[in-house]
Short mmCIF file of C-alpha atoms in Angstrom, two decimals:
data_model
loop_
_atom_site.label_atom_id
_atom_site.label_comp_id
_atom_site.label_asym_id
_atom_site.label_seq_id
_atom_site.Cartn_x
_atom_site.Cartn_y
_atom_site.Cartn_z
CA UNK Q 608 103.22 233.43 -10.64
CA UNK Q 609 103.35 229.62 -10.66
CA UNK Q 610 106.70 229.73 -12.39
CA UNK Q 611 108.13 232.00 -9.71
CA UNK Q 612 106.82 229.71 -6.96
CA UNK Q 613 108.45 226.75 -8.70
CA UNK Q 614 111.74 228.66 -8.90
CA UNK Q 615 111.58 229.55 -5.20
CA UNK Q 616 110.99 225.90 -4.28
CA UNK Q 617 113.94 224.80 -6.40
CA UNK Q 618 116.28 227.35 -4.82
CA UNK Q 619 115.26 226.43 -1.27
CA UNK Q 620 115.65 222.74 -2.07
CA UNK Q 621 119.18 223.37 -3.35
CA UNK Q 622 120.05 225.15 -0.10
CA UNK Q 623 118.71 222.30 2.03
CA UNK Q 624 120.55 219.67 -0.04
CA UNK Q 625 123.79 221.60 0.35
CA UNK Q 626 123.32 221.62 4.11
CA UNK Q 627 122.75 217.87 4.14
CA UNK Q 628 125.81 217.36 1.93
CA UNK Q 629 127.92 219.44 4.33
CA UNK Q 630 126.86 217.27 7.26
CA UNK Q 631 127.65 214.11 5.30
CA UNK Q 632 131.08 215.38 4.27
CA UNK Q 633 131.95 216.41 7.81
CA UNK Q 634 130.97 212.98 9.11
CA UNK Q 635 133.36 210.93 6.95
CA UNK Q 636 135.38 208.16 8.57
CA UNK Q 637 138.68 209.05 6.89
CA UNK Q 638 139.44 212.10 9.00
CA UNK Q 639 138.42 214.74 6.46
CA UNK Q 640 135.35 215.64 8.50
CA UNK Q 641 134.45 216.51 12.08
CA UNK Q 642 132.97 213.69 14.12
CA UNK Q 643 131.21 216.18 16.41
CA UNK Q 644 128.92 217.07 13.51
CA UNK Q 645 127.74 213.47 13.30
CA UNK Q 646 127.13 213.37 17.05
CA UNK Q 647 125.13 216.59 16.87
CA UNK Q 648 123.10 215.38 13.90
CA UNK Q 649 122.15 212.15 15.67
CA UNK Q 650 121.84 213.53 19.22
CA UNK Q 651 118.03 213.36 19.12
CA UNK Q 652 118.08 209.61 18.43
CA UNK Q 653 117.95 206.98 21.20
CA UNK Q 654 121.29 205.42 22.22
CA UNK Q 655 122.51 202.67 19.88
CA UNK Q 656 123.27 199.26 21.39
CA UNK Q 657 126.83 197.96 21.28
CA UNK Q 658 130.04 199.72 20.36
CA UNK Q 659 131.36 201.09 17.12
CA UNK Q 660 128.05 202.39 15.81
CA UNK Q 661 129.49 205.88 15.31
CA UNK Q 662 132.33 204.42 13.26
CA UNK Q 663 129.81 202.47 11.21
CA UNK Q 664 127.79 205.63 10.54
CA UNK Q 665 130.97 207.47 9.55
CA UNK Q 666 131.76 204.79 6.97
CA UNK Q 667 128.20 205.02 5.71
CA UNK Q 668 128.57 208.80 5.39
CA UNK Q 669 131.74 208.29 3.36
CA UNK Q 670 129.97 205.89 1.02
CA UNK Q 671 127.04 208.28 0.52
CA UNK Q 672 129.40 211.20 -0.09
CA UNK Q 673 131.33 209.27 -2.73
CA UNK Q 674 128.10 208.12 -4.40
CA UNK Q 675 126.87 211.72 -4.56
CA UNK Q 676 130.20 212.85 -6.03
CA UNK Q 677 129.92 210.23 -8.78
CA UNK Q 678 126.32 211.23 -9.48
CA UNK Q 679 127.32 214.91 -9.70
CA UNK Q 680 129.93 214.12 -12.34
CA UNK Q 681 127.14 213.00 -14.70
CA UNK Q 682 124.92 216.04 -14.10
CA UNK Q 683 125.55 219.29 -16.00
CA UNK Q 684 126.40 222.19 -13.68
CA UNK Q 685 126.00 225.92 -14.09
CA UNK Q 686 128.94 226.66 -11.83
CA UNK Q 687 131.79 228.73 -13.28
CA UNK Q 688 134.85 226.81 -14.44
CA UNK Q 689 136.98 229.12 -12.31
CA UNK Q 690 135.84 231.71 -9.80
CA UNK Q 691 137.80 234.96 -10.06
CA UNK Q 692 137.29 238.53 -11.20
CA UNK Q 693 135.97 237.36 -14.56
CA UNK Q 694 133.02 235.68 -12.84
CA UNK Q 695 131.36 238.92 -11.73
CA UNK Q 696 129.08 240.86 -14.07
CA UNK Q 697 128.01 244.49 -14.14
CA UNK Q 698 124.98 245.65 -12.19
CA UNK Q 699 123.08 246.28 -15.42
CA UNK Q 700 123.38 242.57 -16.25
CA UNK Q 701 122.01 241.51 -12.86
CA UNK Q 702 119.24 244.13 -12.81
CA UNK Q 703 118.18 244.75 -16.41
CA UNK Q 704 115.01 246.32 -17.72
CA UNK Q 705 112.70 243.94 -19.53
CA UNK Q 706 109.94 241.37 -19.25
CA UNK Q 707 109.50 238.61 -16.65
CA UNK Q 708 111.56 236.12 -18.65
CA UNK Q 709 114.54 238.44 -18.65
CA UNK Q 710 114.11 239.23 -14.96
CA UNK Q 711 114.06 235.54 -14.01
CA UNK Q 712 117.16 234.88 -16.09
CA UNK Q 713 118.98 237.80 -14.46
CA UNK Q 714 117.93 236.65 -10.98
CA UNK Q 715 119.30 233.15 -11.63
CA UNK Q 716 122.59 234.58 -12.85
CA UNK Q 717 122.79 236.94 -9.86
CA UNK Q 718 122.27 234.33 -7.17
CA UNK Q 719 124.58 231.83 -8.91
CA UNK Q 720 127.42 234.33 -9.26
CA UNK Q 721 126.91 235.74 -5.75
CA UNK Q 722 127.02 232.21 -4.32
CA UNK Q 723 130.36 231.33 -5.90
CA UNK Q 724 131.92 234.76 -5.43
CA UNK Q 725 130.96 234.78 -1.73
CA UNK Q 726 132.34 231.27 -1.41
CA UNK Q 727 135.66 232.50 -2.83
CA UNK Q 728 135.72 235.42 -0.36
CA UNK Q 729 135.00 233.07 2.56
CA UNK Q 730 137.87 230.83 1.47
CA UNK Q 731 140.17 233.87 1.45
CA UNK Q 732 139.06 234.70 5.00
CA UNK Q 733 139.62 231.06 6.01
CA UNK Q 734 136.02 230.67 7.19
CA UNK Q 735 135.18 227.03 6.51
CA UNK Q 736 131.86 226.49 8.25
CA UNK Q 737 129.72 229.27 6.82
CA UNK Q 738 126.63 228.32 4.83
CA UNK Q 739 125.61 230.39 1.83
CA UNK Q 740 121.94 230.37 0.92
CA UNK Q 741 120.98 231.08 -2.67
CA UNK Q 742 117.47 231.81 -1.40
CA UNK Q 743 118.97 234.71 0.54
CA UNK Q 744 120.48 236.17 -2.61
CA UNK Q 745 117.16 235.64 -4.41
CA UNK Q 746 115.55 237.71 -1.66
CA UNK Q 747 118.25 240.38 -2.10
CA UNK Q 748 117.50 240.55 -5.82
CA UNK Q 749 113.75 240.87 -5.20
CA UNK Q 750 114.28 243.56 -2.55
CA UNK Q 751 116.51 245.57 -4.89
CA UNK Q 752 113.86 245.57 -7.59
CA UNK Q 753 111.05 246.39 -5.14
CA UNK Q 754 112.72 249.05 -2.99
CA UNK Q 755 115.36 250.54 -5.26
CA UNK Q 756 113.71 250.70 -8.66
CA UNK Q 757 114.62 254.38 -8.94
CA UNK Q 758 118.31 253.63 -8.48
CA UNK Q 759 118.20 250.80 -11.02
CA UNK Q 760 116.46 253.05 -13.52
CA UNK Q 761 119.03 255.81 -12.97
CA UNK Q 762 121.83 253.28 -13.45
CA UNK Q 763 120.74 252.54 -17.01
CA UNK Q 764 119.67 256.09 -17.90
CA UNK Q 765 121.72 258.18 -20.36
CA UNK Q 766 124.47 260.07 -18.58
CA UNK Q 767 124.69 257.63 -15.65
CA UNK Q 768 128.11 257.64 -14.06
CA UNK Q 769 130.14 256.83 -10.99
CA UNK Q 770 127.68 258.30 -8.50
CA UNK Q 771 124.81 256.16 -9.80
CA UNK Q 772 126.96 253.03 -9.65
CA UNK Q 773 128.09 253.84 -6.11
CA UNK Q 774 124.49 254.49 -5.01
CA UNK Q 775 123.38 251.13 -6.41
CA UNK Q 776 126.31 249.36 -4.73
CA UNK Q 777 125.43 250.92 -1.37
CA UNK Q 778 121.79 249.84 -1.69
CA UNK Q 779 122.89 246.35 -2.69
CA UNK Q 780 125.12 245.99 0.37
CA UNK Q 781 122.32 247.23 2.66
CA UNK Q 782 119.92 244.64 1.21
CA UNK Q 783 122.56 241.89 1.57
CA UNK Q 784 123.03 242.80 5.23
CA UNK Q 785 119.26 242.83 5.76
CA UNK Q 786 118.70 239.41 4.16
CA UNK Q 787 121.90 237.77 5.52
CA UNK Q 788 122.45 235.15 2.79
CA UNK Q 789 125.54 233.93 4.67
CA UNK Q 790 125.15 232.25 8.06
CA UNK Q 791 128.11 231.43 10.26
CA UNK Q 792 128.97 228.70 12.72
CA UNK Q 793 132.14 228.94 14.79
CA UNK Q 794 134.41 231.51 13.15
CA UNK Q 795 138.17 231.86 13.74
CA UNK Q 796 138.95 234.02 16.81
CA UNK Q 797 140.47 236.84 14.75
CA UNK Q 798 137.38 236.96 12.55
CA UNK Q 799 134.89 236.54 15.41
CA UNK Q 800 136.53 239.47 17.21
CA UNK Q 801 135.14 241.78 14.53
CA UNK Q 802 131.54 241.20 15.65
CA UNK Q 803 128.65 239.75 13.65
CA UNK Q 804 127.99 242.87 11.59
CA UNK Q 805 131.65 243.29 10.65
CA UNK Q 806 131.96 239.63 9.65
CA UNK Q 807 128.94 239.97 7.35
CA UNK Q 808 130.45 243.10 5.84
CA UNK Q 809 133.85 241.46 5.38
CA UNK Q 810 132.22 238.70 3.31
CA UNK Q 811 129.69 240.72 1.34
CA UNK Q 812 131.30 244.13 0.73
CA UNK Q 813 134.03 242.72 -1.58
CA UNK Q 814 131.41 241.03 -3.77
CA UNK Q 815 129.34 244.23 -4.01
CA UNK Q 816 132.45 246.29 -4.77
CA UNK Q 817 133.45 243.80 -7.48
CA UNK Q 818 130.01 244.30 -9.08
CA UNK Q 819 130.64 248.04 -9.05
CA UNK Q 820 134.06 247.63 -10.65
CA UNK Q 821 132.59 245.40 -13.35
CA UNK Q 822 129.94 248.07 -14.00
CA UNK Q 823 132.48 250.86 -14.50
CA UNK Q 824 134.06 248.74 -17.24
CA UNK Q 825 136.95 251.13 -17.83
CA UNK Q 826 139.15 248.52 -19.46
CA UNK Q 827 136.56 246.42 -21.25
CA UNK Q 828 136.46 242.77 -20.14
CA UNK Q 829 136.81 242.03 -16.40
CA UNK Q 830 140.29 241.09 -15.22
CA UNK Q 831 140.95 237.86 -13.25
CA UNK Q 832 142.36 239.83 -10.31
CA UNK Q 833 139.32 242.11 -9.98
CA UNK Q 834 137.87 240.06 -7.10
CA UNK Q 835 141.23 240.04 -5.31
CA UNK Q 836 141.44 243.83 -5.68
CA UNK Q 837 137.92 244.19 -4.29
CA UNK Q 838 138.74 241.96 -1.30
CA UNK Q 839 141.87 243.98 -0.45
CA UNK Q 840 140.13 247.34 -0.90
CA UNK Q 841 137.11 246.32 1.20
CA UNK Q 842 139.44 245.05 3.93
CA UNK Q 843 141.37 248.34 4.01
CA UNK Q 844 138.12 250.33 4.26
CA UNK Q 845 136.27 247.82 6.46
CA UNK Q 846 136.12 250.08 9.52
CA UNK Q 847 134.79 252.94 7.43
CA UNK Q 848 132.17 250.68 5.83
CA UNK Q 849 131.12 249.33 9.24
CA UNK Q 850 130.75 252.88 10.57
CA UNK Q 851 128.65 253.84 7.55
CA UNK Q 852 126.38 250.83 8.04
CA UNK Q 853 125.68 251.93 11.61
CA UNK Q 854 124.40 255.35 10.55
CA UNK Q 855 120.71 256.25 10.41
CA UNK Q 856 120.91 256.39 6.60
CA UNK Q 857 123.53 253.78 5.77
CA UNK Q 858 122.96 253.89 2.00
CA UNK Q 859 123.80 257.60 1.86
CA UNK Q 860 126.99 257.11 3.88
CA UNK Q 861 128.04 254.05 1.91
CA UNK Q 862 127.60 255.85 -1.40
CA UNK Q 863 130.50 258.17 -0.55
CA UNK Q 864 132.69 255.23 0.44
CA UNK Q 865 131.96 253.26 -2.72
CA UNK Q 866 132.32 256.34 -4.94
CA UNK Q 867 135.82 256.94 -3.56
CA UNK Q 868 136.85 253.30 -4.00
CA UNK Q 869 135.44 253.02 -7.52
CA UNK Q 870 137.15 256.26 -8.55
CA UNK Q 871 140.61 255.12 -7.46
CA UNK Q 872 140.63 251.38 -8.11
CA UNK Q 873 141.77 250.09 -11.52
#
């Protein structure tokens, strides 16, 4: 229990530090950031005397950002060397049977991979100001184990096939949409026109579909273009996925969608 609490604290701290780092980076003096972020972050403070204080703070933000970058270069990271289709693992790897040690290890791997895979999808959608919370993906993992233990057991049972994988993918997308590990600021007009639910689905459905493709494992090792294939397929079927998510039993409707995609994608 204490170990899990410690892990939760660490994950939430990482999320908060990333948010602070984003603000610092967007407040740089050299034009790479957005000065409005600095004004918003300091709006609660009393007015500064004299002129040029905002420029001074921007230079300070640049110095802090560069110092953090140097510090990061000396700290070992768990991030993938390259984020592509080889990054994603099968659902059995993320949700294995076993003791608490194995569960904690799988949860760490899940939220790490989901963070970087979602970041890659956001980059493809040209959404720059979304914030991904690892704590949200940790909550997704916990909800899957608590509410969908029967699906996870069926996934690893002898004779499990495409239907079991599709059912687990549908449950995983539903839990992702419930927990909302990705939060958005101002999105591009073409993306915002989809609506909040559709934007969430556009970001999360490709990652879930990629997990399903990795689980089918028809050709052995994952291919680098697997994530790209999942993004394109989820985009083509986005309207159908959105409609399924609006049903009274979204998991049942989504299972048919994922089963069709998994059956026809390489």
